Amino acid sequence: MTMLAAIPYTSGFPIDAFMQDVATQLKRRGLRLGGVVQHNDAACDDRCMAMSLEDLGSGYRFPISQDLGAGAAGCHLDAAGLAAAAAVFAGALAERVDLVMVNKFGKQEALGEGLRHEIANAVMAGLPVLLAVRRDFLPAWRDFAGDDWVELAADMAAVERWVGDAIRLAA
């Protein structure tokens, strides 16, 4: 049994909504969650989504995208928002939450940035960690995580089983 689980998904799959649903369901069961899930709040003039990360401990949302204007092809990740969201992991580690969720191991993490350091700290602290990885980032994920992780389907029952087992192991 490993304390690290990833949900591989394909582009176009509504992973953000799925991860939000997982967090909601686990909170209803009384679990203390740390980490972040992503919300795609509104269209930016049809060019991009207004993205924010929700701190699962407090419910506070950190904007992580900025509209670059009419000439831009898309949104730009707001590094300041991502850095602010990264600070929530210190609280999750200090409080010894039941589970740390990270919305995605994505492009920034594949490049050695983003929430990569926070993911590693949570794992090293012995906390169960659940995250999603788009399939095209799986090679970078494997380079980062090695072999000590479990692959889960985007299936609520499978995720809940793993979470229950991981929490028992962490206790």
Short mmCIF file of C-alpha atoms in Angstrom, two decimals:
data_model
loop_
_atom_site.label_atom_id
_atom_site.label_comp_id
_atom_site.label_asym_id
_atom_site.label_seq_id
_atom_site.Cartn_x
_atom_site.Cartn_y
_atom_site.Cartn_z
CA MET A 1 0.00 0.00 0.00
CA THR A 2 1.40 3.34 -0.98
CA MET A 3 0.54 6.77 0.40
CA LEU A 4 0.60 8.39 -3.04
CA ALA A 5 -2.12 8.00 -5.68
CA ALA A 6 -2.52 9.56 -9.10
CA ILE A 7 -5.55 9.64 -11.35
CA PRO A 8 -4.36 9.69 -14.98
CA TYR A 9 -6.81 11.40 -17.33
CA THR A 10 -7.02 12.41 -20.96
CA SER A 11 -7.30 15.95 -22.26
CA GLY A 12 -10.95 16.94 -22.37
CA PHE A 13 -11.93 14.88 -19.32
CA PRO A 14 -13.55 17.17 -16.67
CA ILE A 15 -10.89 16.39 -14.05
CA ASP A 16 -11.36 19.67 -12.16
CA ALA A 17 -15.04 18.91 -11.55
CA PHE A 18 -14.20 15.32 -10.60
CA MET A 19 -11.59 16.42 -8.05
CA GLN A 20 -14.05 18.97 -6.62
CA ASP A 21 -16.63 16.18 -6.26
CA VAL A 22 -14.07 13.94 -4.53
CA ALA A 23 -13.22 16.72 -2.05
CA THR A 24 -16.91 17.41 -1.37
CA GLN A 25 -17.67 13.73 -0.80
CA LEU A 26 -14.69 13.19 1.49
CA LYS A 27 -15.53 16.29 3.54
CA ARG A 28 -19.09 14.98 3.94
CA ARG A 29 -17.56 11.82 5.43
CA GLY A 30 -15.84 14.02 8.01
CA LEU A 31 -12.30 13.85 6.65
CA ARG A 32 -9.92 16.74 7.23
CA LEU A 33 -8.49 17.73 3.86
CA GLY A 34 -5.49 19.83 2.95
CA GLY A 35 -4.22 20.99 -0.41
CA VAL A 36 -6.04 22.50 -3.34
CA VAL A 37 -8.58 21.82 -6.07
CA GLN A 38 -9.05 23.95 -9.17
CA HIS A 39 -12.16 25.89 -10.13
CA ASN A 40 -12.72 27.24 -13.63
CA ASP A 41 -14.98 30.14 -12.80
CA ALA A 42 -15.86 32.05 -15.93
CA ALA A 43 -14.86 32.65 -19.54
CA CYS A 44 -12.34 35.42 -20.22
CA ASP A 45 -13.95 36.71 -23.41
CA ASP A 46 -13.94 33.13 -24.78
CA ARG A 47 -10.12 32.96 -24.78
CA CYS A 48 -9.50 31.26 -21.48
CA MET A 49 -10.96 30.30 -18.15
CA ALA A 50 -10.68 32.33 -14.96
CA MET A 51 -8.93 29.73 -12.85
CA SER A 52 -8.57 29.63 -9.09
CA LEU A 53 -7.29 27.13 -6.56
CA GLU A 54 -9.40 26.45 -3.49
CA ASP A 55 -7.62 25.84 -0.20
CA LEU A 56 -9.42 22.73 1.03
CA GLY A 57 -8.73 23.66 4.65
CA SER A 58 -10.22 27.15 4.63
CA GLY A 59 -12.27 27.29 1.43
CA TYR A 60 -10.35 30.41 0.35
CA ARG A 61 -9.74 30.72 -3.40
CA PHE A 62 -6.50 31.95 -4.94
CA PRO A 63 -6.74 33.30 -8.51
CA ILE A 64 -4.11 31.57 -10.65
CA SER A 65 -4.78 32.96 -14.13
CA GLN A 66 -4.45 36.35 -15.70
CA ASP A 67 -6.01 37.53 -18.94
CA LEU A 68 -3.27 38.76 -21.24
CA GLY A 69 -5.59 40.83 -23.41
CA ALA A 70 -7.17 40.70 -26.84
CA GLY A 71 -3.98 39.75 -28.72
CA ALA A 72 -3.21 36.75 -26.53
CA ALA A 73 -3.97 33.19 -27.57
CA GLY A 74 -4.86 32.12 -24.05
CA CYS A 75 -4.46 32.76 -20.36
CA HIS A 76 -1.21 32.99 -18.50
CA LEU A 77 -0.68 31.22 -15.22
CA ASP A 78 -0.32 33.80 -12.46
CA ALA A 79 2.77 32.72 -10.54
CA ALA A 80 1.89 34.97 -7.58
CA GLY A 81 -1.46 33.21 -7.16
CA LEU A 82 0.19 29.82 -7.42
CA ALA A 83 2.79 30.82 -4.82
CA ALA A 84 0.03 31.99 -2.45
CA ALA A 85 -1.81 28.72 -2.92
CA ALA A 86 1.40 26.77 -2.23
CA ALA A 87 1.51 28.29 1.26
CA VAL A 88 -1.62 26.32 2.26
CA PHE A 89 0.44 23.13 2.28
CA ALA A 90 2.40 24.27 5.32
CA GLY A 91 -0.87 24.36 7.26
CA ALA A 92 -1.88 20.92 6.01
CA LEU A 93 1.43 19.48 7.18
CA ALA A 94 1.27 21.23 10.56
CA GLU A 95 -2.31 20.11 11.19
CA ARG A 96 -1.67 16.52 10.03
CA VAL A 97 -4.77 16.42 7.85
CA ASP A 98 -6.26 13.08 6.84
CA LEU A 99 -5.53 13.58 3.13
CA VAL A 100 -3.70 16.07 0.93
CA MET A 101 -5.24 16.68 -2.48
CA VAL A 102 -3.48 18.39 -5.35
CA ASN A 103 -5.60 19.24 -8.33
CA LYS A 104 -2.95 18.32 -10.89
CA PHE A 105 0.61 17.40 -11.54
CA GLY A 106 0.73 19.49 -14.69
CA LYS A 107 3.02 21.50 -16.92
CA GLN A 108 4.53 23.61 -14.13
CA GLU A 109 5.25 20.55 -11.99
CA ALA A 110 6.69 18.69 -14.99
CA LEU A 111 9.09 21.62 -15.39
CA GLY A 112 10.17 21.33 -11.75
CA GLU A 113 8.02 24.22 -10.56
CA GLY A 114 4.40 24.72 -9.49
CA LEU A 115 3.37 22.62 -6.50
CA ARG A 116 6.05 19.97 -6.99
CA HIS A 117 7.92 20.85 -3.80
CA GLU A 118 4.69 20.84 -1.77
CA ILE A 119 3.71 17.42 -3.13
CA ALA A 120 7.11 16.05 -2.12
CA ASN A 121 6.86 17.58 1.37
CA ALA A 122 3.43 16.04 1.97
CA VAL A 123 4.66 12.60 0.90
CA MET A 124 7.80 12.91 3.02
CA ALA A 125 5.63 13.90 6.01
CA GLY A 126 3.82 10.56 5.65
CA LEU A 127 0.48 12.04 4.61
CA PRO A 128 -1.71 10.35 2.01
CA VAL A 129 -1.59 12.39 -1.22
CA LEU A 130 -4.10 12.21 -4.07
CA LEU A 131 -3.64 14.07 -7.34
CA ALA A 132 -4.48 13.97 -11.02
CA VAL A 133 -2.02 13.68 -13.93
CA ARG A 134 -2.91 14.29 -17.55
CA ARG A 135 -1.67 11.31 -19.54
CA ASP A 136 0.84 13.34 -21.58
CA PHE A 137 2.54 14.33 -18.29
CA LEU A 138 2.85 10.73 -17.04
CA PRO A 139 6.54 10.41 -18.08
CA ALA A 140 7.43 13.52 -16.03
CA TRP A 141 5.24 12.23 -13.18
CA ARG A 142 7.08 8.87 -13.21
CA ASP A 143 10.43 10.67 -13.20
CA PHE A 144 9.27 12.60 -10.13
CA ALA A 145 7.39 9.89 -8.20
CA GLY A 146 9.28 6.77 -9.22
CA ASP A 147 7.35 3.52 -8.74
CA ASP A 148 5.93 4.11 -5.27
CA TRP A 149 2.45 5.28 -6.25
CA VAL A 150 -0.82 3.72 -7.22
CA GLU A 151 -2.82 4.50 -10.35
CA LEU A 152 -6.51 5.08 -9.73
CA ALA A 153 -9.34 5.35 -12.22
CA ALA A 154 -11.47 8.50 -12.17
CA ASP A 155 -14.06 6.52 -10.21
CA MET A 156 -15.43 7.77 -6.88
CA ALA A 157 -15.69 4.30 -5.32
CA ALA A 158 -12.09 3.40 -6.23
CA VAL A 159 -10.81 6.72 -4.89
CA GLU A 160 -12.77 6.35 -1.64
CA ARG A 161 -11.41 2.80 -1.13
CA TRP A 162 -7.83 3.98 -1.60
CA VAL A 163 -8.35 6.98 0.69
CA GLY A 164 -9.75 4.76 3.44
CA ASP A 165 -6.83 2.33 3.15
CA ALA A 166 -4.25 5.16 3.05
CA ILE A 167 -5.70 6.87 6.12
CA ARG A 168 -5.62 3.61 8.07
CA LEU A 169 -2.00 3.08 7.03
CA ALA A 170 -1.03 6.63 8.04
CA ALA A 171 -2.59 6.31 11.50
#
